[in-house]
Short mmCIF file of C-alpha atoms in Angstrom, two decimals:
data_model
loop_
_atom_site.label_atom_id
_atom_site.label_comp_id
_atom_site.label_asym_id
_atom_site.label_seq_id
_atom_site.Cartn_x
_atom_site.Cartn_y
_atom_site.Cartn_z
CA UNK T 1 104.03 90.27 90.38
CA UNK T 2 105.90 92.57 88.17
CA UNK T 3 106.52 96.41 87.49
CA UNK T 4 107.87 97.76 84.82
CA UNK T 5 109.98 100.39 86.75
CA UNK T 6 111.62 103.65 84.76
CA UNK T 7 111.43 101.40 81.76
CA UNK T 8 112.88 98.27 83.15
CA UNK T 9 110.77 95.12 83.55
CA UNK T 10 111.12 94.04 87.07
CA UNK T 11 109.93 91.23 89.07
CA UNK T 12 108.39 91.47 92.53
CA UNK T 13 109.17 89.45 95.23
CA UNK T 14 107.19 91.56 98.16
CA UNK T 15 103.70 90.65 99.16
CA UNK T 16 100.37 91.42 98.04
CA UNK T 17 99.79 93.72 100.10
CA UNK T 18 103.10 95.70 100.98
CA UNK T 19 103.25 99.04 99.88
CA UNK T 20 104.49 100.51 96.43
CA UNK T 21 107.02 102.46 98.61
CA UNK T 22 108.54 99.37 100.62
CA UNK T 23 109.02 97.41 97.32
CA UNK T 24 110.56 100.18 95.74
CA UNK T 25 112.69 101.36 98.59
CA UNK T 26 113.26 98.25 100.55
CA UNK T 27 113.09 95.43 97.71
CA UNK T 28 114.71 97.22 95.08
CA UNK T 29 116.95 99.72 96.52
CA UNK T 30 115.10 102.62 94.51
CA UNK T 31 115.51 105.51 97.40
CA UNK T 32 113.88 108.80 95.95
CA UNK T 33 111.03 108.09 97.37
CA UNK T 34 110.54 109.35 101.01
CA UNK T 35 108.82 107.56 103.84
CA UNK T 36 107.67 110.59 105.36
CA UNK T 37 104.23 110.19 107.18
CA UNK T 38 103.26 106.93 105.90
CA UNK T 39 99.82 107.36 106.08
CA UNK T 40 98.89 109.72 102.90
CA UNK T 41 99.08 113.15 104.25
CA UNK T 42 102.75 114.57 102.99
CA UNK T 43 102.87 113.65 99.45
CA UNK T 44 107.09 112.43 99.88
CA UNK T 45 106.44 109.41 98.67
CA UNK T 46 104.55 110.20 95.60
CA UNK T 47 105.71 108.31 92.28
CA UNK T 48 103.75 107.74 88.85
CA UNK T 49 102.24 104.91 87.80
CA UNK T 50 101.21 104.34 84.36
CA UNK T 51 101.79 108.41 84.68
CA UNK T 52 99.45 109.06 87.18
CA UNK T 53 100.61 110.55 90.46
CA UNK T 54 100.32 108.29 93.44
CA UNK T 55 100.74 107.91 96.96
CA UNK T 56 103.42 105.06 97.43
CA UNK T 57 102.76 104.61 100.43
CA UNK T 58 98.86 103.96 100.26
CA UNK T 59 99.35 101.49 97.24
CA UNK T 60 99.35 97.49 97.95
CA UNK T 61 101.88 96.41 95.70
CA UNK T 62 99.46 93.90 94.22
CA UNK T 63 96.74 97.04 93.13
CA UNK T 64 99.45 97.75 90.51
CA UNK T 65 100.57 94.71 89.51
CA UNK T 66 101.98 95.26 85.52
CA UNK T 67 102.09 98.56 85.95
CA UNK T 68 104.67 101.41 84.91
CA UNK T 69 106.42 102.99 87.47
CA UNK T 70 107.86 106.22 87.41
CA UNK T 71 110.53 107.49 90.10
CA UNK T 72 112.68 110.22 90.03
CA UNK T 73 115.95 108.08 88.86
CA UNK T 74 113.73 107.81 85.91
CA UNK T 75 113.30 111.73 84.97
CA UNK T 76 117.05 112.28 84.58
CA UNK T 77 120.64 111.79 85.19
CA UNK T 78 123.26 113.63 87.22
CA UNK T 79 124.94 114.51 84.21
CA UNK T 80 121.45 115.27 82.07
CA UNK T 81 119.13 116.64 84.13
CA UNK T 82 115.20 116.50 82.98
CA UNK T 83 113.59 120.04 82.56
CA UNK T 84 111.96 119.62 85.85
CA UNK T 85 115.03 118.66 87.66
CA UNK T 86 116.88 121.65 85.87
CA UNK T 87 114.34 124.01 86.95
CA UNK T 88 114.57 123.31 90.53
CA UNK T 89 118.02 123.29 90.37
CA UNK T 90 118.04 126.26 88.66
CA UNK T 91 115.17 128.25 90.92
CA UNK T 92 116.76 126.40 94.41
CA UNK T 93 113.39 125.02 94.94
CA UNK T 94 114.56 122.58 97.30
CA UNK T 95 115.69 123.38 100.97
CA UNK T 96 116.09 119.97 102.96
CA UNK T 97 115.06 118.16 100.02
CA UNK T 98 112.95 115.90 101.71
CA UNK T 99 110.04 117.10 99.46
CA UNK T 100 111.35 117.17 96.48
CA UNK T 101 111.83 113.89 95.30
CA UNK T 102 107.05 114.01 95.46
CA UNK T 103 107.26 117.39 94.46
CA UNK T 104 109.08 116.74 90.96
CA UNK T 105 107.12 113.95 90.16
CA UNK T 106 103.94 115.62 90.86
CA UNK T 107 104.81 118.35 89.28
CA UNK T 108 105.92 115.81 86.08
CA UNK T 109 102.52 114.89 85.69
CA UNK T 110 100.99 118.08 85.78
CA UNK T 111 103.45 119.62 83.13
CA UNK T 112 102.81 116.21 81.07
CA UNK T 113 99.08 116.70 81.93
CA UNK T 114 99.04 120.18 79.65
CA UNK T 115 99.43 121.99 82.59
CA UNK T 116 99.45 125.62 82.80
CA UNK T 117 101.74 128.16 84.42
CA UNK T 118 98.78 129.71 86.40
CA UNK T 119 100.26 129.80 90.03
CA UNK T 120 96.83 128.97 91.44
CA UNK T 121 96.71 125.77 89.28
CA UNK T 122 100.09 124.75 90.21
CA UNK T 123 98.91 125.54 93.92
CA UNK T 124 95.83 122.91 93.30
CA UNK T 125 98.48 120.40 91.16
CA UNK T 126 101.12 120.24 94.39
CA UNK T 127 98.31 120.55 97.42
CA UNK T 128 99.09 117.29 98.78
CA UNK T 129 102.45 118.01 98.98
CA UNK T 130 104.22 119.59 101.99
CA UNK T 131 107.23 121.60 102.18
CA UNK T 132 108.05 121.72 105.56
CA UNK T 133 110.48 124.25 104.87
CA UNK T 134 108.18 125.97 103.17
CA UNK T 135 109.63 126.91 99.99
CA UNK T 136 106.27 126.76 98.04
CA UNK T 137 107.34 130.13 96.12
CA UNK T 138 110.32 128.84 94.46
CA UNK T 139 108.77 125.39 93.92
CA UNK T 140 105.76 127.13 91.87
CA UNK T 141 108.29 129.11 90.43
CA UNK T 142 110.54 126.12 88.97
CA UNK T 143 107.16 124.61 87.69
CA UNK T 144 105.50 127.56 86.12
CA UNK T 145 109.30 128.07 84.00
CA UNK T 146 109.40 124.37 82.97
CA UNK T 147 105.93 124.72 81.30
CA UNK T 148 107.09 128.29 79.85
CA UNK T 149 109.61 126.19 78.14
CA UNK T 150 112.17 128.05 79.85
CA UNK T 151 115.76 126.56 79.66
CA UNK T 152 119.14 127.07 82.72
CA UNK T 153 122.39 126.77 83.29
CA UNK T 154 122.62 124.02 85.48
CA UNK T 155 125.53 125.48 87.56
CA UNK T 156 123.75 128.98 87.88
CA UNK T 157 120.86 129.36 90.17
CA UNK T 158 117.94 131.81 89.44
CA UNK T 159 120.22 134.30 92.27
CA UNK T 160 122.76 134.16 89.93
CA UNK T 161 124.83 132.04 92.71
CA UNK T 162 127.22 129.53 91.23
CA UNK T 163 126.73 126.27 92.51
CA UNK T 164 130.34 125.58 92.95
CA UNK T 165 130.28 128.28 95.08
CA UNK T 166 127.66 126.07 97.73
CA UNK T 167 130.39 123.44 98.13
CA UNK T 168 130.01 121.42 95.27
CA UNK T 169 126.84 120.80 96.16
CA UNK T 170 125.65 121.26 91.61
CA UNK P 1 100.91 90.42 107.15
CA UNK P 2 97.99 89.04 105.74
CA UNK P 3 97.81 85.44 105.50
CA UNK P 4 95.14 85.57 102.41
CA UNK P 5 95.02 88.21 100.04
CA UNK P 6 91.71 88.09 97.38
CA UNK P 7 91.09 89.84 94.51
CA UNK P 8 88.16 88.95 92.68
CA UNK P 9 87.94 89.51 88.99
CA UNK P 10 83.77 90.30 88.89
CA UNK P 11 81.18 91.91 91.21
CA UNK P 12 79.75 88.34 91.83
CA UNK P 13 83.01 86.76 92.85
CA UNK P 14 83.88 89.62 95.00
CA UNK P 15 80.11 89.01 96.87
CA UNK P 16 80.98 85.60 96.74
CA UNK P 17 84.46 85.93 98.59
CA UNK P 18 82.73 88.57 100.95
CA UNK P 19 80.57 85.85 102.10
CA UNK P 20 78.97 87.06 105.60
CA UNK P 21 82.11 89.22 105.82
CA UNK P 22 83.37 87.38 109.13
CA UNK P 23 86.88 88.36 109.92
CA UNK P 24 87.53 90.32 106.27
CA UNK P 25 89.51 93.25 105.72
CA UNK P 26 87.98 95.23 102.29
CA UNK P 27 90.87 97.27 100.34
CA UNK P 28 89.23 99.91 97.89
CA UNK P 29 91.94 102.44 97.29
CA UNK P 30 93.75 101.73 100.11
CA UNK P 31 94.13 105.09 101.84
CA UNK P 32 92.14 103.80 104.79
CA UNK P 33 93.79 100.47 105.25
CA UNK P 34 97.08 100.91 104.04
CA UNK P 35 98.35 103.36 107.00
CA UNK P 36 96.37 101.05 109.25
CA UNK P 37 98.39 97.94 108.02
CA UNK P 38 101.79 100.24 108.04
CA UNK P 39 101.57 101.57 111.70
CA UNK P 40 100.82 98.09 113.32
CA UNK P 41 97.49 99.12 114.04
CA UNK P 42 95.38 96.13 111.69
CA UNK P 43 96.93 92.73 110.94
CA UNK P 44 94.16 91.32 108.60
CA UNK P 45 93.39 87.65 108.25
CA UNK P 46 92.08 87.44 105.12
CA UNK P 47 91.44 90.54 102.57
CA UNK P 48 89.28 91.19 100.09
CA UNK P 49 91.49 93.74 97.27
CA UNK P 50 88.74 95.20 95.47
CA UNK P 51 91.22 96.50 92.05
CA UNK P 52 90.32 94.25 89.63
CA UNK P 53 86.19 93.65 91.41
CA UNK P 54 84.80 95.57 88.41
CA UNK P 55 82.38 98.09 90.79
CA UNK P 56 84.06 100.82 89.15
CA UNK P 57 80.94 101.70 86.94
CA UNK P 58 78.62 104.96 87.01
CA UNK P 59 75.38 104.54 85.03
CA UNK P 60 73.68 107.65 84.21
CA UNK P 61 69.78 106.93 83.17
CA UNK P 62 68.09 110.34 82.87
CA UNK P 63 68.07 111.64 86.36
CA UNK P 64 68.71 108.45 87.81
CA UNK P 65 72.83 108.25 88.88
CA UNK P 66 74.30 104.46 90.25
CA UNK P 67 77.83 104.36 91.27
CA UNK P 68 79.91 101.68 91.63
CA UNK P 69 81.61 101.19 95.05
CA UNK P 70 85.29 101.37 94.06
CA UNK P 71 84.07 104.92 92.09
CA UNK P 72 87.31 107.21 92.55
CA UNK P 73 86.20 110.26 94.45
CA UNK P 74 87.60 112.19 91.95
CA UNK P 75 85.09 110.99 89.30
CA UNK P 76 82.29 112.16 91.22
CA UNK P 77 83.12 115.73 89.93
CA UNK P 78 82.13 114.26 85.99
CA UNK P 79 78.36 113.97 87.37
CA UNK P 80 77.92 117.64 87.41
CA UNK P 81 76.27 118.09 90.73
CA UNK P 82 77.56 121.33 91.91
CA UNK P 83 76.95 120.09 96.10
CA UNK P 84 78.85 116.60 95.13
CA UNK P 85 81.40 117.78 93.16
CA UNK P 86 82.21 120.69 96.03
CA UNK P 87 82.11 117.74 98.41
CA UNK P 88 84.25 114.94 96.68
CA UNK P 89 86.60 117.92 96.30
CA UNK P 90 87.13 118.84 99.47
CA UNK P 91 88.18 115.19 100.14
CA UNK P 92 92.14 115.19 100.97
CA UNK P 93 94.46 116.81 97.79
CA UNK P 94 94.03 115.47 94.05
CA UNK P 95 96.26 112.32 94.30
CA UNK P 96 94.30 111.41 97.40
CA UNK P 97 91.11 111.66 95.18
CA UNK P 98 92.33 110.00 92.48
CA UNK P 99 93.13 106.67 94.51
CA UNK P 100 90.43 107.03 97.26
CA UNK P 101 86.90 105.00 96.35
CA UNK P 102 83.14 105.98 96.77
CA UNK P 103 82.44 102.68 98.87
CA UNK P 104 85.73 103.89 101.15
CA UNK P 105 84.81 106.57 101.89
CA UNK P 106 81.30 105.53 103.05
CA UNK P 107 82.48 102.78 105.28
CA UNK P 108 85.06 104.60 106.75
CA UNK P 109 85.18 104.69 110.52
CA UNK P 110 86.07 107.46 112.61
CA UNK P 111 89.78 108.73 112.60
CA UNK P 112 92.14 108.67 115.19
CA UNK P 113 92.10 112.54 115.58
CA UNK P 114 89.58 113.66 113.02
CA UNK P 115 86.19 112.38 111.49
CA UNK P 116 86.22 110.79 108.37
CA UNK P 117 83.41 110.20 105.75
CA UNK P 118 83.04 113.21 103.83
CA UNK P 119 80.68 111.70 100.91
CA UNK P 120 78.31 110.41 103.89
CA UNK P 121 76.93 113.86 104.37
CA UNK P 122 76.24 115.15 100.38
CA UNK P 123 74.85 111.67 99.72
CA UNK P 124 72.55 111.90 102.60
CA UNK P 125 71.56 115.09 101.00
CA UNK P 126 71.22 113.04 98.10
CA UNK P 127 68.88 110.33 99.88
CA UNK P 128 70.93 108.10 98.33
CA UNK P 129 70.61 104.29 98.86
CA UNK P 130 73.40 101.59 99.48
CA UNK P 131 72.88 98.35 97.94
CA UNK P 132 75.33 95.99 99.67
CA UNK P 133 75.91 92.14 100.66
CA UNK P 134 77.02 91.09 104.52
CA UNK P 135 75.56 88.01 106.71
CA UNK P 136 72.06 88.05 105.26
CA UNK P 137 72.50 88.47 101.59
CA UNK P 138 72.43 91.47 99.44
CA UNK P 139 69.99 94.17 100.07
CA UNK P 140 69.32 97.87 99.33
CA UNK P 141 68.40 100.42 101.75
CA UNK P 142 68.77 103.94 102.37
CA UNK P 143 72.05 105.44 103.31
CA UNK P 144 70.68 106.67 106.56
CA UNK P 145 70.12 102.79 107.84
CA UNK P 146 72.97 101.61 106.21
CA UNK P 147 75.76 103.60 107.78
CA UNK P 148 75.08 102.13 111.65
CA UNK P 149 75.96 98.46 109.43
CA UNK P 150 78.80 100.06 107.34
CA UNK P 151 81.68 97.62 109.13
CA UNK P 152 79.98 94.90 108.20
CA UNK P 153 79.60 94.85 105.06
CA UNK P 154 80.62 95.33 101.05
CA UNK P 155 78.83 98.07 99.42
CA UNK P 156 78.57 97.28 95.89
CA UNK P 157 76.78 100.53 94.61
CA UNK P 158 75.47 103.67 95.64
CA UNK P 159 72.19 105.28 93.82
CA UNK P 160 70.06 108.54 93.57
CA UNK P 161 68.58 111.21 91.74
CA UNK P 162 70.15 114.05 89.92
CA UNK P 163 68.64 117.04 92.66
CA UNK P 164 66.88 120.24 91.29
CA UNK P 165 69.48 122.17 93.07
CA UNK P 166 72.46 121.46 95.50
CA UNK P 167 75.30 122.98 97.81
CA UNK P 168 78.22 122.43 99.93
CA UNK P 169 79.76 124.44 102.56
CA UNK P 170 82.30 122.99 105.16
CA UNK P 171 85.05 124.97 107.39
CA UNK P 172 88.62 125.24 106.23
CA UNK P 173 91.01 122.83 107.35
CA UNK P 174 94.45 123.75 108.85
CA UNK P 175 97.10 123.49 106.14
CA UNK P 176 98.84 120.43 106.26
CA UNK P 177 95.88 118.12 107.76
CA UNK P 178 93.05 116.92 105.29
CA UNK P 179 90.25 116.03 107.29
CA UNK P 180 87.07 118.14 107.13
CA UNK P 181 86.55 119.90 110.36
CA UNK P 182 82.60 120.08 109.63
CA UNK P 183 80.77 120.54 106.16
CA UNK P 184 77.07 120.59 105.48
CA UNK P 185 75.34 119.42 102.56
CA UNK P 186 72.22 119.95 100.82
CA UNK P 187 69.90 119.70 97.72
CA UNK P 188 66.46 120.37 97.33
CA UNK P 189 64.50 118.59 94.88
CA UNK P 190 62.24 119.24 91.78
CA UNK P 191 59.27 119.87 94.10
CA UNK P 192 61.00 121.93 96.06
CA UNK P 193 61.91 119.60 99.31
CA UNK P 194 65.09 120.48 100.79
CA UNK P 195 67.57 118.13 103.05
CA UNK P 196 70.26 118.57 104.98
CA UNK P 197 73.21 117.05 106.31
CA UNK P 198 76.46 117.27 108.59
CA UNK P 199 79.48 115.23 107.96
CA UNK P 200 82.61 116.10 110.78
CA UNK P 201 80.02 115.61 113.47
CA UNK P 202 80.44 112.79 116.44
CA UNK P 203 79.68 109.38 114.42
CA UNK P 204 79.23 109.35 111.11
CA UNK P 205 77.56 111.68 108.68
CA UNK P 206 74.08 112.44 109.62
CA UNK P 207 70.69 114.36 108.45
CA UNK P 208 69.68 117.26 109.60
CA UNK P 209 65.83 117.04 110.03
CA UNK P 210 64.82 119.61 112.68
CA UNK P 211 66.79 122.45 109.99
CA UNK P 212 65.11 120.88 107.44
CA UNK P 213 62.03 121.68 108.67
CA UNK P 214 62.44 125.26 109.12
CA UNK P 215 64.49 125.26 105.75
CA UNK P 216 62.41 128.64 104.94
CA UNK P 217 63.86 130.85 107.35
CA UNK P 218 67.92 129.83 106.99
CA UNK P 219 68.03 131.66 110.96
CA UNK P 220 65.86 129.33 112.39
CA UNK P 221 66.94 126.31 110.37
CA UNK P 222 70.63 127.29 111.46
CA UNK P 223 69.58 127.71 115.43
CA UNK P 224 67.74 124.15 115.16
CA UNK P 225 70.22 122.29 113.49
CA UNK P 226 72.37 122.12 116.72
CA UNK P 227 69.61 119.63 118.17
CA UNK P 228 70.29 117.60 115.06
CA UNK P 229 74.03 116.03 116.07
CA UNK P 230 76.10 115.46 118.74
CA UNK P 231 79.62 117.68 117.95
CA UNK P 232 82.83 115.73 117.83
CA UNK P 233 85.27 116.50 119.97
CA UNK P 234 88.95 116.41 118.75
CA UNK P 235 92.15 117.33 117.35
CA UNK P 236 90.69 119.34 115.07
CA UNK P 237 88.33 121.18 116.73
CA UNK P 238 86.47 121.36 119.61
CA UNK P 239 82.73 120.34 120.15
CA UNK P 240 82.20 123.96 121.08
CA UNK P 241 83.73 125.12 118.13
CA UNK P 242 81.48 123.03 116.10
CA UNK P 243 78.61 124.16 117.81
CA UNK P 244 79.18 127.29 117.01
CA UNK P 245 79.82 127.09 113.48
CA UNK P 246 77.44 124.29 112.32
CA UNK P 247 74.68 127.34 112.15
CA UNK P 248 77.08 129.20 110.07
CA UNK P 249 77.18 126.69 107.54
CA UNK P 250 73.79 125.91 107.22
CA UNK P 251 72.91 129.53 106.94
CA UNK P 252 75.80 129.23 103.92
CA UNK P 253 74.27 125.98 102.45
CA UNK P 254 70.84 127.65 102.01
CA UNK P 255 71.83 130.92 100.56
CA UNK P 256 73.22 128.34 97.76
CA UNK P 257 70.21 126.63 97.23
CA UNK P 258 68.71 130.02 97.00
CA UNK P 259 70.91 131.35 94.93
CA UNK P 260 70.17 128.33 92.18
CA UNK P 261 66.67 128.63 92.44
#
């Protein structure tokens, strides 16, 4: 098999049928993907493939075989952020973080998708994702700026807290 | 982990590598096997990986609608049938949809804490019937006799006719769990026959004939269609709970039929 991960042609080792999530996570080291409930409900796990969001975790490696894959190490860098990583930087959409990694991604189709910033759309784009620190305010709030083209400091958050000021943490 | 993994490249080589179905593990989507396969809970034999099957087809002739069994749910929506549409969409969250198949969904057994199955009970509406292939061949029959079999076999396609009118109505589930608690379905066709059915009910999704029958006064049909099901029992909700509210919903399903007319 083979998937042509973030842009890079990669062979698959993994069985037929082990999950998109164990072959990128366990085969290939790729870690933004979460295993969070394994079984479909929590949306951590989600990734595109050939720009479609998906479950990871509910896709046999060999249902995808050729396809393009699309993880969070392929939105950005550390040192260039994509618009949708900026925004939840910027808006502190992420609390634990264990979300976020399904939440960007998600939310990266739906802004690629012509997506709207109508909050109730946004609501309906991220339903199968949970936040179980519930910060679903600042998470619509991050999307609904990246589609309003809005652009950030990447060391200010929308509180007008400097990140250095959080430990580093920017 | 599976020992043989098959993924046949037509409809006739998947009914082919089907065979009498003996000891094989069908993978649509995967969002019913996959967390099966993951928690330890199924270690298939021999699988049948339905991807490349080509039983992804919906033919539309006039009022006639077939639909191939590896459908997404999500495509259901693109028919235009207000009751199917409301159903497929109440079916997990959008990604969920998107991956999940028709033919799933229908074979699906019950859940570990919740029912499963929502298409069962809008396609019963529908009358639809279930051509599939098992131990004695291929055959088409209604989706009524077909779901007792469902384990056993590979539905290839699913057909029925566009209704005159139809409607969903199902409780809310809690937030965070996407299993229908209990939805009714319905339609009523061009001369004027209306049916009924309950999906989140003990088993799978079933008809509703007794509040059928009294269709006319939505009070009565509401009252009778308690005699109709036994209630599920569960995580979710309790049998009483269902009891309670399967009236409710019925009452709701017919005021949209109603409404349409």
């Amino acid at each position: 098999m083979n998937l042509t991960i973030n842009g890079v042609e990669t062979p698959i080792e993994s069985g037929p049928l082990t999950s998109l999530l164990d072959v990128l996570r366990e085969e290939l080291g790729i870690t933004s993907p979460k295993a969070g409930c394994e079984q479909g409900g929590c949306g951590a796990c989600t990734v595109l493939v050939d720009g479609e969001p998906r479950r990871s975790c509910l896709t046999p490696a060999a249902s995808v075989d050729g396809a393009a894959i699309t993880t969070v190490e392929g939105l950005g860098t550390p040192e260039n952020l994509s618009p949708v990583q900026q925004a939840f930087t910027h808006h502190y959409a992420a609390q634990c973080g264990f979300c976020t990694s399904g939440m960007m991604m998600a939310s990266q189709a739906y802004i690629d998708g012509g997506g709207t910033d109508d909050r109730e759309a946004i609501q309906h784009a991220l339903g199968g994702h949970v936040c179980r620190c519930t910060g679903y305010v600042k998470i619509i709030d991050a999307v609904a700026a990246v589609v309003r083209g809005e652009s950030f400091d990447p060391n200010v958050t929308a509180a007008g807290t400097a990140m250095t000021n959080l430990g580093g943490m920017a | 982990m599976a020992s043989e993994v098959l993924m046949p490249s037509s409809p006739s080589e998947a009914v082919s590598l089907f065979g009498d179905g003996a000891a094989t593990t069908v993978i649509g989507g995967g969002t019913v096997v996959m967390p099966e396969i993951t928690y330890g809970r199924l270690a298939p034999d021999r699988v049948l990986l339905l991807t490349n099957a080509g039983l992804d087809t919906v033919a539309v002739d006039g009022d006639t609608i077939t639909i191939g069994a590896t459908t997404r749910v999500d495509a259901l929506a693109e028919l235009g049938i207000d009751g199917l549409t409301a159903c497929a969409g109440n079916v997990a969250d959008g990604e969920i949809r998107s991956q999940a198949t028709v033919g799933g969904n229908l074979c699906v057994g019950q859940g570990h804490e919740a029912p499963r199955g929502d298409l069962q009970g809008a396609l019963l509406a529908l009358d639809a019937t279930v051509r599939s292939t098992g131990s004695d061949g291929e055959r088409t029959e209604s989706l009524e006799t077909f779901l007792p079999h469902r384990h056993a076999r590979l539905v290839l396609e699913v057909n029925f006719t566009r209704p005159a009118a139809s409607a969903f109505a199902a409780l809310e589930y809690p937030h965070t769990h996407e299993y229908t608690v209990l939805a009714v379905s319905g339609t009523r066709t061009a001369d004027g026959t209306i049916r009924l059915a309950a999906t989140g009910v003990a088993g799978p999704g079933a008809r509703l004939r007794s509040a059928e029958s009294a269709a006319s006064d939505p009070e009565a049909a509401g009252a009778a269609a308690v005699n109709d099901v036994t209630f599920a029992d569960d995580s979710l909700a309790s049998a009483w709970y269902r009891e309670q509210t399967l009236p409710v919903l019925v009452r709701r399903v017919l005021a949209q039929l109603e409404e349409s007319t």
